[in-house]
Amino acid sequence: MSFKDLLGIDDIPTEDIEEIFSLADEMLEVIKTGSGEANNKIMATLFFEPSTRTRLSFEAAMHRLGGDVISFADAKISSVAKGESIADTARVVGEYADIIIVRHPWEGAAKIAADHTDIPVINAGDGGHEHPTQTLCDLYTLKKEKGKIEGLSVALCGDLKYGRTVHSLAYGLAKFGLNIICIPGEGLEMPSHVLEKMEGDYNYSPTRIKPRDAKSLMEEADVVYITPSKSHQLSLFTDKDADIPIERDATQIMSKIDALYVTRVQKERFAKSEEGGGAKARYPVVNKNFLKNASFKETLVMHPLPRIDEISYDIDEDPRSMYFRQAARGVPIRMAISALLLGTRTLKGSSPKKTDNYEIYKNSRGVKCSNEKCVSTNETQGYLIPEFHLISHQPLVLRCVYCGHIIRPQYVGNSKSGKYFHFASSRVKWIGAKNLTLFNSREEADQAGFHP
Ligand code: CP
C-alpha cells in the first residue's frame, strides 16, 4: 500500500480507486462466508460527533473481517472532556488498537491523530473539511449503477459550503475528470479554497449555477425540459450578472445529468451570523413530481444521508433513488479500505502515492490559519505549530495542511536578516523557504521583533 492513513480522498491514487472497488466486490462474498483475516486485530472508533452510517458500517466491517472493535460510548466520557489533546489521545489509543477511525468537528483533527501514532488512521469526517470513505461509497455507487465513472455528469446540490461529503466528492470526481455542476443553496456556495484546489491540483473548474437560478431551475424543472427553446421560458434563467449564459447552459446542463447529489443544510456548522437566516436553510425538494421530468429519466438521486426534507419519502422506492444503496455499500467499501490499511490485503497494481510537490512552511511565529474551525486554531495545548503548503512564492499563497484553507500573507520576514517586506516586494523571491516568516500585518511583524 502506498498510503498509511486515509485522511482525504487525495491520499488514494486515482488508479487504486477502481482496484478498491474490485476488493469491495470481493468483500461482498466475505460478508456471506467470513474470512477471519482480521482475527486478533482491533479497530478503535473515536467519534466526537454523532454518526449512524459511518460508525456502524466501520464497526460492522471490522466484525465481518473477524476483528474486534473498541470505542467510547460517548466522547463526553473520554478524557478529552478533561482537556486531553487529540495528539495524546491518538498516541495512547495507538497502543491499544491496530487502526483508528476518527470523526471530529475540527477540520484536520484526523491528521493530528495520524501524525501522533504509527498505526493507520482513517478520517471519518472532520468538520466541513473531508469525508473520504463516503466518497468511495459514492463513486462505487456510480460505478455499479452506471457501469463506469469517466464521462458522467454529476450535479452537487445543496450545502456546498459546509458539506464535507461534497468537498471530498468534488475532488474525487475531478480526479476522474467528470463533468461537475454545482447547484448551491443560497449562501451555501462551494468555498473558494475548494475551487482553488480543484483548479490548482486537478486543473479543473466545475460549472457553477447561481443559487437563484438553481431555484428556478429545480422548481420549474418540467418547463426546462419540455420546451427548452421557448423564449418566455428561457427568461426564467436570465441573469445579467451570471458568469455563464445561464439561460442556455442551464437548460442543456439539466438535461444531461447522470446523478443529482443532494445534501442537507449543515446547520450545526453555521457561523453565528448565518444562524438567523444569512444562509438560506431551504432549497427545492426532490420529490415524485420533480422526477417526472423526462430529463431525469436516467438520473440517479444520491444523498450521503441523513436527510432532513430535501428528498421526499415519496421517491424512496423509485429505482433511481440511491441513498440507501450508498449507505449499504459502506460495509464492503469500509471492509476493503480497513483490510488494506491493516495489511491483510494488498492492491495488485498499487500506484505510488503522488507526493505533494509543495514546500512546507511551518513556523510558530507569524501567520496562523484563518479558519476558526481548523484544528490548528482550536487545539490549545501548545504542541501544534501552524503548517502550510507553499502553493506559490510570488504572489505568496499558502494552504493550511490541516483544513485546506488558503491564506495570502501581507508581510514577509527574513529570519536571517530580521527584515520584513510587503508581499509584493521584489526582495521576497530572494528569501529561502527556511528563512521565511510570514505576517498578516505590519504590527504582527513589529511585535515579532522584525524591522522594515
Ligand atoms: N453519511 C454519513 O456520514 O452519515 P453519518 O453521519 O450517519 O455517519
Short mmCIF file of C-alpha atoms and ligand atoms in Angstrom, two decimals:
data_model
loop_
_atom_site.label_atom_id
_atom_site.label_comp_id
_atom_site.label_asym_id
_atom_site.label_seq_id
_atom_site.Cartn_x
_atom_site.Cartn_y
_atom_site.Cartn_z
CA MET A 1 0.00 0.00 0.00
CA SER A 2 1.25 3.42 -0.84
CA PHE A 3 -0.51 5.25 2.00
CA LYS A 4 -0.50 4.68 5.76
CA ASP A 5 -3.61 6.75 6.51
CA LEU A 6 -6.75 7.82 4.70
CA LEU A 7 -7.28 11.47 5.61
CA GLY A 8 -8.55 12.90 2.33
CA ILE A 9 -9.56 11.37 -1.00
CA ASP A 10 -6.23 12.64 -2.42
CA ASP A 11 -4.43 10.02 -0.36
CA ILE A 12 -5.62 7.34 -2.77
CA PRO A 13 -4.04 7.37 -6.21
CA THR A 14 -6.80 7.51 -8.86
CA GLU A 15 -5.64 4.20 -10.36
CA ASP A 16 -6.09 2.48 -6.99
CA ILE A 17 -9.70 3.58 -6.54
CA GLU A 18 -11.07 1.13 -9.11
CA GLU A 19 -8.97 -1.66 -7.53
CA ILE A 20 -10.55 -0.81 -4.18
CA PHE A 21 -13.96 -1.28 -5.84
CA SER A 22 -12.93 -4.78 -7.03
CA LEU A 23 -11.82 -5.53 -3.48
CA ALA A 24 -15.18 -4.26 -2.18
CA ASP A 25 -16.86 -6.70 -4.61
CA GLU A 26 -14.77 -9.49 -3.06
CA MET A 27 -15.82 -8.30 0.37
CA LEU A 28 -19.47 -8.92 -0.56
CA GLU A 29 -18.51 -12.61 -0.67
CA VAL A 30 -16.59 -12.33 2.61
CA ILE A 31 -19.78 -10.97 4.23
CA LYS A 32 -21.51 -14.24 3.26
CA THR A 33 -18.74 -16.64 4.20
CA GLY A 34 -16.49 -14.79 6.66
CA SER A 35 -12.71 -14.73 6.25
CA GLY A 36 -11.33 -14.16 9.71
CA GLU A 37 -8.49 -12.23 8.10
CA ALA A 38 -8.55 -9.51 10.78
CA ASN A 39 -8.69 -12.05 13.58
CA ASN A 40 -6.71 -10.63 16.51
CA LYS A 41 -6.82 -7.09 15.07
CA ILE A 42 -8.56 -4.26 16.91
CA MET A 43 -10.26 -1.19 15.47
CA ALA A 44 -10.75 1.87 17.73
CA THR A 45 -13.65 4.11 16.70
CA LEU A 46 -13.23 7.62 18.15
CA PHE A 47 -16.36 9.59 17.30
CA PHE A 48 -16.53 13.12 18.71
CA GLU A 49 -19.63 13.90 16.61
CA PRO A 50 -22.88 11.98 16.01
CA SER A 51 -22.96 9.26 13.35
CA THR A 52 -25.13 6.33 12.34
CA ARG A 53 -23.80 5.10 8.98
CA THR A 54 -20.07 5.76 9.16
CA ARG A 55 -19.53 4.44 12.66
CA LEU A 56 -21.78 1.40 12.44
CA SER A 57 -20.60 0.42 8.96
CA PHE A 58 -16.96 0.66 10.06
CA GLU A 59 -17.74 -1.44 13.11
CA ALA A 60 -19.77 -3.93 11.03
CA ALA A 61 -16.89 -4.05 8.52
CA MET A 62 -14.38 -4.91 11.26
CA HIS A 63 -16.66 -7.62 12.68
CA ARG A 64 -17.17 -9.05 9.18
CA LEU A 65 -13.38 -9.22 8.79
CA GLY A 66 -13.18 -11.18 12.03
CA GLY A 67 -11.67 -8.37 14.12
CA ASP A 68 -12.74 -6.58 17.29
CA VAL A 69 -13.81 -3.02 17.95
CA ILE A 70 -13.12 -0.76 20.94
CA SER A 71 -14.78 2.58 21.44
CA PHE A 72 -16.09 5.04 23.97
CA ALA A 73 -19.86 5.20 24.21
CA ASP A 74 -19.77 8.98 24.17
CA ALA A 75 -16.85 11.38 23.62
CA LYS A 76 -18.05 13.28 26.71
CA ILE A 77 -16.89 10.38 28.87
CA SER A 78 -13.44 10.18 27.26
CA SER A 79 -10.51 12.07 28.79
CA VAL A 80 -10.79 14.67 26.03
CA ALA A 81 -13.54 16.11 28.25
CA LYS A 82 -10.81 16.70 30.88
CA GLY A 83 -8.74 18.64 28.35
CA GLU A 84 -6.61 15.85 26.85
CA SER A 85 -5.28 16.70 23.39
CA ILE A 86 -6.11 14.83 20.19
CA ALA A 87 -2.39 14.07 19.89
CA ASP A 88 -2.19 12.37 23.30
CA THR A 89 -5.46 10.52 22.73
CA ALA A 90 -4.13 9.12 19.43
CA ARG A 91 -0.76 8.23 20.95
CA VAL A 92 -2.43 6.25 23.74
CA VAL A 93 -5.14 4.58 21.63
CA GLY A 94 -2.40 3.67 19.15
CA GLU A 95 -1.03 1.33 21.85
CA TYR A 96 -4.39 -0.40 22.27
CA ALA A 97 -5.55 -0.86 18.69
CA ASP A 98 -4.32 -1.65 15.16
CA ILE A 99 -6.33 1.02 13.34
CA ILE A 100 -8.11 4.22 14.42
CA ILE A 101 -11.25 5.71 12.87
CA VAL A 102 -11.79 9.37 13.84
CA ARG A 103 -14.72 11.72 13.43
CA HIS A 104 -14.29 15.19 14.88
CA PRO A 105 -15.88 18.64 14.42
CA TRP A 106 -12.49 20.34 13.90
CA GLU A 107 -11.07 20.36 10.40
CA GLY A 108 -7.77 18.49 10.29
CA ALA A 109 -8.33 16.57 13.54
CA ALA A 110 -7.75 13.20 11.83
CA LYS A 111 -4.40 14.45 10.50
CA ILE A 112 -3.31 15.35 14.03
CA ALA A 113 -4.24 11.84 15.16
CA ALA A 114 -2.34 10.31 12.22
CA ASP A 115 0.74 12.46 12.95
CA HIS A 116 0.90 11.12 16.51
CA THR A 117 0.54 7.38 16.07
CA ASP A 118 2.24 4.73 13.97
CA ILE A 119 -0.97 2.83 13.29
CA PRO A 120 -3.27 3.73 10.37
CA VAL A 121 -5.86 6.47 10.87
CA ILE A 122 -8.98 6.91 8.74
CA ASN A 123 -10.80 10.22 8.63
CA ALA A 124 -14.50 9.51 9.20
CA GLY A 125 -15.38 13.19 8.71
CA ASP A 126 -13.54 16.24 10.08
CA GLY A 127 -15.83 19.25 10.37
CA GLY A 128 -16.68 20.72 6.99
CA HIS A 129 -13.40 19.51 5.50
CA GLU A 130 -13.46 15.95 4.08
CA HIS A 131 -15.15 12.56 4.35
CA PRO A 132 -13.12 10.31 2.03
CA THR A 133 -14.77 6.94 2.75
CA GLN A 134 -18.19 8.46 1.94
CA THR A 135 -16.71 9.46 -1.42
CA LEU A 136 -15.58 5.89 -2.01
CA CYS A 137 -19.18 4.76 -1.35
CA ASP A 138 -20.45 7.44 -3.75
CA LEU A 139 -18.01 6.64 -6.56
CA TYR A 140 -18.60 2.91 -6.04
CA THR A 141 -22.34 3.53 -6.42
CA LEU A 142 -21.80 5.49 -9.66
CA LYS A 143 -19.64 2.67 -10.99
CA LYS A 144 -22.12 -0.05 -10.00
CA GLU A 145 -25.18 1.75 -11.33
CA LYS A 146 -23.80 3.39 -14.45
CA GLY A 147 -21.12 0.78 -15.25
CA LYS A 148 -18.42 3.47 -15.44
CA ILE A 149 -17.26 6.66 -13.78
CA GLU A 150 -15.49 8.51 -16.59
CA GLY A 151 -17.61 10.74 -18.78
CA LEU A 152 -20.51 11.16 -16.35
CA SER A 153 -22.12 14.46 -15.29
CA VAL A 154 -22.83 14.91 -11.61
CA ALA A 155 -24.74 17.85 -10.09
CA LEU A 156 -23.79 18.68 -6.49
CA CYS A 157 -26.80 20.33 -4.84
CA GLY A 158 -27.49 21.99 -1.51
CA ASP A 159 -25.00 22.91 1.16
CA LEU A 160 -21.76 23.02 -0.79
CA LYS A 161 -20.22 25.37 1.77
CA TYR A 162 -20.16 23.15 4.85
CA GLY A 163 -20.83 19.70 3.37
CA ARG A 164 -17.64 17.67 3.83
CA THR A 165 -19.07 14.89 1.67
CA VAL A 166 -19.38 17.21 -1.34
CA HIS A 167 -15.86 18.56 -0.84
CA SER A 168 -14.31 15.08 -0.93
CA LEU A 169 -16.64 14.07 -3.75
CA ALA A 170 -15.75 17.15 -5.81
CA TYR A 171 -12.06 16.22 -5.55
CA GLY A 172 -12.86 12.58 -6.32
CA LEU A 173 -14.92 13.50 -9.39
CA ALA A 174 -12.25 15.95 -10.53
CA LYS A 175 -9.64 13.15 -10.25
CA PHE A 176 -11.68 11.18 -12.77
CA GLY A 177 -12.35 14.28 -14.89
CA LEU A 178 -16.14 14.08 -14.62
CA ASN A 179 -18.41 16.94 -15.52
CA ILE A 180 -19.30 18.61 -12.20
CA ILE A 181 -22.17 21.07 -11.87
CA CYS A 182 -22.50 23.00 -8.61
CA ILE A 183 -26.07 23.96 -7.66
CA PRO A 184 -25.78 25.50 -4.19
CA GLY A 185 -28.42 26.74 -1.80
CA GLU A 186 -28.34 30.49 -1.29
CA GLY A 187 -25.32 31.49 0.80
CA LEU A 188 -24.07 27.90 0.66
CA GLU A 189 -21.79 28.09 -2.38
CA MET A 190 -18.69 25.93 -2.80
CA PRO A 191 -15.89 27.62 -0.78
CA SER A 192 -13.12 29.37 -2.68
CA HIS A 193 -10.40 27.16 -1.16
CA VAL A 194 -12.13 24.04 -2.55
CA LEU A 195 -12.45 25.61 -6.01
CA GLU A 196 -8.81 26.78 -5.84
CA LYS A 197 -7.64 23.25 -5.01
CA MET A 198 -9.68 21.81 -7.88
CA GLU A 199 -8.17 24.38 -10.20
CA GLY A 200 -4.60 24.18 -8.87
CA ASP A 201 -4.26 20.45 -8.20
CA TYR A 202 -6.51 18.99 -10.91
CA ASN A 203 -6.63 21.81 -13.44
CA TYR A 204 -10.40 21.54 -13.14
CA SER A 205 -13.13 24.13 -12.91
CA PRO A 206 -16.72 22.98 -12.23
CA THR A 207 -19.75 24.59 -13.86
CA ARG A 208 -21.43 26.81 -11.30
CA ILE A 209 -25.08 27.80 -11.31
CA LYS A 210 -26.08 30.75 -9.17
CA PRO A 211 -28.40 29.87 -6.29
CA ARG A 212 -31.32 31.95 -7.52
CA ASP A 213 -31.11 30.37 -10.98
CA ALA A 214 -30.85 26.95 -9.42
CA LYS A 215 -34.06 27.59 -7.52
CA SER A 216 -35.99 28.41 -10.70
CA LEU A 217 -34.29 25.59 -12.49
CA MET A 218 -35.28 22.99 -9.92
CA GLU A 219 -38.76 24.29 -9.25
CA GLU A 220 -39.60 24.71 -12.92
CA ALA A 221 -37.87 21.54 -13.99
CA ASP A 222 -40.76 20.49 -16.25
CA VAL A 223 -40.57 23.74 -18.11
CA VAL A 224 -36.84 23.40 -18.53
CA TYR A 225 -37.10 20.05 -20.18
CA ILE A 226 -40.31 20.15 -22.16
CA THR A 227 -39.84 23.29 -24.15
CA PRO A 228 -36.33 24.49 -23.57
CA SER A 229 -36.21 26.69 -26.62
CA LYS A 230 -39.21 28.96 -25.98
CA SER A 231 -38.14 32.43 -25.16
CA HIS A 232 -40.59 33.17 -22.32
CA GLN A 233 -39.36 30.08 -20.51
CA LEU A 234 -35.75 30.87 -21.10
CA SER A 235 -36.27 34.18 -19.38
CA LEU A 236 -36.63 32.25 -16.15
CA PHE A 237 -32.87 31.89 -16.13
CA THR A 238 -31.81 35.23 -17.47
CA ASP A 239 -29.16 36.68 -15.24
CA LYS A 240 -27.19 39.68 -16.40
CA ASP A 241 -24.55 39.09 -13.72
CA ALA A 242 -24.06 35.43 -14.50
CA ASP A 243 -20.56 34.16 -15.26
CA ILE A 244 -22.02 31.88 -17.92
CA PRO A 245 -25.05 32.35 -20.17
CA ILE A 246 -27.33 30.69 -17.66
CA GLU A 247 -30.44 30.69 -19.84
CA ARG A 248 -28.93 28.35 -22.41
CA ASP A 249 -26.36 26.42 -20.47
CA ALA A 250 -28.56 25.63 -17.50
CA THR A 251 -31.22 24.17 -19.77
CA GLN A 252 -28.72 22.00 -21.55
CA ILE A 253 -26.96 21.06 -18.34
CA MET A 254 -30.10 19.83 -16.61
CA SER A 255 -30.99 17.51 -19.47
CA LYS A 256 -27.70 15.62 -19.20
CA ILE A 257 -27.21 14.97 -15.52
CA ASP A 258 -26.36 11.35 -14.65
CA ALA A 259 -26.58 11.87 -10.91
CA LEU A 260 -28.07 14.52 -8.68
CA TYR A 261 -26.11 14.50 -5.41
CA VAL A 262 -28.27 16.23 -2.81
CA THR A 263 -27.07 17.28 0.65
CA ARG A 264 -28.78 18.58 3.75
CA VAL A 265 -28.08 22.01 5.21
CA GLN A 266 -25.33 21.56 7.83
CA LYS A 267 -26.89 23.98 10.32
CA GLU A 268 -24.61 22.77 13.08
CA ARG A 269 -21.66 24.30 11.21
CA PHE A 270 -23.22 27.72 10.58
CA ALA A 271 -21.29 30.75 11.79
CA LYS A 272 -23.18 32.89 14.33
CA SER A 273 -24.01 35.43 11.60
CA GLU A 274 -25.66 32.73 9.48
CA GLU A 275 -27.91 31.30 12.16
CA GLY A 276 -30.63 33.91 11.68
CA GLY A 277 -31.06 33.06 8.01
CA GLY A 278 -27.93 34.60 6.40
CA ALA A 279 -27.57 31.29 4.60
CA LYS A 280 -30.91 30.03 3.35
CA ALA A 281 -31.85 26.82 5.09
CA ARG A 282 -34.22 25.74 2.31
CA TYR A 283 -33.90 24.81 -1.31
CA PRO A 284 -36.09 22.85 -3.73
CA VAL A 285 -37.21 19.38 -2.65
CA VAL A 286 -36.52 16.38 -4.88
CA ASN A 287 -39.83 14.53 -4.99
CA LYS A 288 -42.02 12.43 -7.26
CA ASN A 289 -43.18 15.46 -9.20
CA PHE A 290 -39.61 16.64 -9.70
CA LEU A 291 -38.53 13.25 -11.05
CA LYS A 292 -41.44 13.21 -13.55
CA ASN A 293 -39.34 15.50 -15.69
CA ALA A 294 -38.19 13.37 -18.60
CA SER A 295 -34.73 14.95 -18.31
CA PHE A 296 -34.25 12.91 -15.17
CA LYS A 297 -35.34 9.56 -16.60
CA GLU A 298 -31.89 8.08 -16.10
CA THR A 299 -30.74 10.39 -13.32
CA LEU A 300 -29.62 8.80 -10.06
CA VAL A 301 -30.71 10.60 -6.90
CA MET A 302 -27.88 10.37 -4.39
CA HIS A 303 -27.51 11.64 -0.84
CA PRO A 304 -24.93 10.80 1.86
CA LEU A 305 -27.73 10.85 4.48
CA PRO A 306 -29.03 11.77 6.96
CA ARG A 307 -31.71 13.66 5.02
CA ILE A 308 -33.99 16.23 6.57
CA ASP A 309 -36.56 17.32 4.00
CA GLU A 310 -34.56 17.86 0.83
CA ILE A 311 -35.53 14.43 -0.54
CA SER A 312 -39.16 13.42 -0.20
CA TYR A 313 -40.05 9.98 1.19
CA ASP A 314 -42.32 9.52 -1.83
CA ILE A 315 -39.34 8.61 -4.05
CA ASP A 316 -37.73 6.06 -1.73
CA GLU A 317 -38.96 3.12 -3.81
CA ASP A 318 -38.03 4.76 -7.11
CA PRO A 319 -35.27 2.73 -8.82
CA ARG A 320 -33.32 5.95 -9.34
CA SER A 321 -33.09 6.60 -5.59
CA MET A 322 -29.62 5.51 -4.49
CA TYR A 323 -29.20 6.82 -0.96
CA PHE A 324 -29.94 3.60 0.91
CA ARG A 325 -27.74 1.68 -1.51
CA GLN A 326 -24.92 4.18 -0.91
CA ALA A 327 -25.29 3.59 2.83
CA ALA A 328 -25.39 -0.22 2.42
CA ARG A 329 -22.24 -0.13 0.31
CA GLY A 330 -20.45 1.46 3.26
CA VAL A 331 -19.80 -2.02 4.67
CA PRO A 332 -17.93 -3.65 1.74
CA ILE A 333 -16.12 -0.39 0.97
CA ARG A 334 -15.01 0.07 4.59
CA MET A 335 -14.07 -3.62 4.80
CA ALA A 336 -11.87 -3.11 1.74
CA ILE A 337 -10.15 0.04 2.98
CA SER A 338 -9.72 -1.33 6.51
CA ALA A 339 -8.22 -4.59 5.19
CA LEU A 340 -5.81 -2.60 3.01
CA LEU A 341 -4.64 -0.36 5.83
CA LEU A 342 -4.39 -3.29 8.24
CA GLY A 343 -2.25 -5.08 5.66
CA THR A 344 -4.45 -8.17 5.38
CA ARG A 345 -4.97 -7.31 1.69
CA THR A 346 -2.84 -5.52 -0.88
CA LEU A 347 -3.63 -3.95 -4.21
CA LYS A 348 -2.24 -5.77 -7.22
CA GLY A 349 -1.08 -2.75 -9.16
CA SER A 350 -0.76 -0.26 -6.35
CA SER A 351 0.45 3.10 -7.63
CA PRO A 352 2.88 5.14 -5.57
CA LYS A 353 1.15 7.98 -3.77
CA LYS A 354 1.62 11.24 -5.62
CA THR A 355 3.70 13.17 -3.12
CA ASP A 356 2.84 16.82 -2.69
CA ASN A 357 5.14 18.97 -4.74
CA TYR A 358 4.69 21.86 -2.38
CA GLU A 359 7.32 23.06 0.08
CA ILE A 360 6.20 23.17 3.71
CA TYR A 361 6.04 26.40 5.69
CA LYS A 362 5.99 25.70 9.44
CA ASN A 363 6.57 28.44 11.97
CA SER A 364 5.39 29.09 15.50
CA ARG A 365 5.63 32.86 14.82
CA GLY A 366 3.61 34.87 12.32
CA VAL A 367 0.62 33.73 10.30
CA LYS A 368 -1.90 31.24 11.56
CA CYS A 369 -4.74 29.56 9.75
CA SER A 370 -7.67 31.98 9.37
CA ASN A 371 -10.28 29.20 9.60
CA GLU A 372 -11.86 29.30 13.04
CA LYS A 373 -12.88 25.65 12.64
CA CYS A 374 -9.37 24.43 11.87
CA VAL A 375 -7.83 22.09 14.42
CA SER A 376 -4.74 24.37 14.46
CA THR A 377 -6.81 27.27 15.81
CA ASN A 378 -8.71 25.15 18.35
CA GLU A 379 -6.20 22.73 19.87
CA THR A 380 -4.84 24.88 22.70
CA GLN A 381 -2.29 22.63 24.43
CA GLY A 382 0.60 24.34 22.66
CA TYR A 383 2.07 21.40 20.74
CA LEU A 384 0.54 22.25 17.40
CA ILE A 385 2.59 24.55 15.16
CA PRO A 386 0.70 26.01 12.16
CA GLU A 387 1.86 24.34 8.96
CA PHE A 388 1.16 25.25 5.35
CA HIS A 389 1.90 24.13 1.83
CA LEU A 390 3.61 26.90 -0.08
CA ILE A 391 1.34 26.93 -3.15
CA SER A 392 3.01 29.90 -4.76
CA HIS A 393 6.03 32.05 -3.80
CA GLN A 394 5.09 35.10 -5.89
CA PRO A 395 2.39 36.02 -5.14
CA LEU A 396 2.59 34.30 -1.77
CA VAL A 397 -0.19 31.75 -1.38
CA LEU A 398 -0.27 29.17 1.41
CA ARG A 399 -2.68 26.30 2.08
CA CYS A 400 -3.18 25.00 5.62
CA VAL A 401 -2.08 21.34 5.74
CA TYR A 402 -4.88 20.59 8.22
CA CYS A 403 -8.02 22.19 6.77
CA GLY A 404 -7.02 23.25 3.25
CA HIS A 405 -7.93 26.92 3.72
CA ILE A 406 -5.88 29.43 1.76
CA ILE A 407 -4.06 32.39 3.26
CA ARG A 408 -2.29 35.23 1.48
CA PRO A 409 0.14 36.86 3.96
CA GLN A 410 0.72 40.59 3.53
CA TYR A 411 4.22 40.82 5.00
CA VAL A 412 7.24 38.60 4.59
CA GLY A 413 10.05 38.45 7.10
CA ASN A 414 13.57 37.10 6.59
CA SER A 415 14.51 35.37 9.84
CA LYS A 416 18.22 35.59 8.87
CA SER A 417 18.34 39.38 8.43
CA GLY A 418 15.42 40.22 10.73
CA LYS A 419 13.91 42.44 7.99
CA TYR A 420 10.39 42.31 6.62
CA PHE A 421 8.87 43.37 3.29
CA HIS A 422 5.47 43.85 1.71
CA PHE A 423 4.45 40.64 -0.08
CA ALA A 424 4.64 42.41 -3.48
CA SER A 425 8.28 43.44 -2.98
CA SER A 426 10.76 42.00 -5.47
CA ARG A 427 13.00 41.16 -2.48
CA VAL A 428 10.63 38.37 -1.41
CA LYS A 429 11.81 35.95 -4.06
CA TRP A 430 15.35 36.01 -2.62
CA ILE A 431 14.22 34.71 0.79
CA GLY A 432 14.66 30.96 1.01
CA ALA A 433 11.73 28.89 2.34
CA LYS A 434 13.62 28.03 5.52
CA ASN A 435 14.12 31.73 6.38
CA LEU A 436 10.53 32.80 5.62
CA THR A 437 8.44 34.23 8.45
CA LEU A 438 5.04 35.40 7.26
CA PHE A 439 2.82 38.03 8.85
CA ASN A 440 -0.70 39.29 8.27
CA SER A 441 0.16 42.88 9.24
CA ARG A 442 2.99 45.30 9.95
CA GLU A 443 2.02 45.26 13.62
CA GLU A 444 2.50 41.50 13.79
CA ALA A 445 5.94 41.78 12.17
CA ASP A 446 6.94 44.65 14.51
CA GLN A 447 5.76 42.72 17.56
CA ALA A 448 7.82 39.71 16.47
CA GLY A 449 10.95 41.95 16.51
CA PHE A 450 11.33 42.28 12.71
CA HIS A 451 12.26 45.61 11.07
CA PRO A 452 11.00 47.18 7.84
N1 CP B 1 -23.05 9.86 5.58
C1 CP B 1 -22.68 9.94 6.86
O1 CP B 1 -21.55 10.35 7.17
O2 CP B 1 -23.62 9.54 7.77
P1 CP B 1 -23.43 9.50 9.35
O3 CP B 1 -23.26 10.93 9.82
O4 CP B 1 -24.66 8.86 9.90
O5 CP B 1 -22.19 8.72 9.67
#
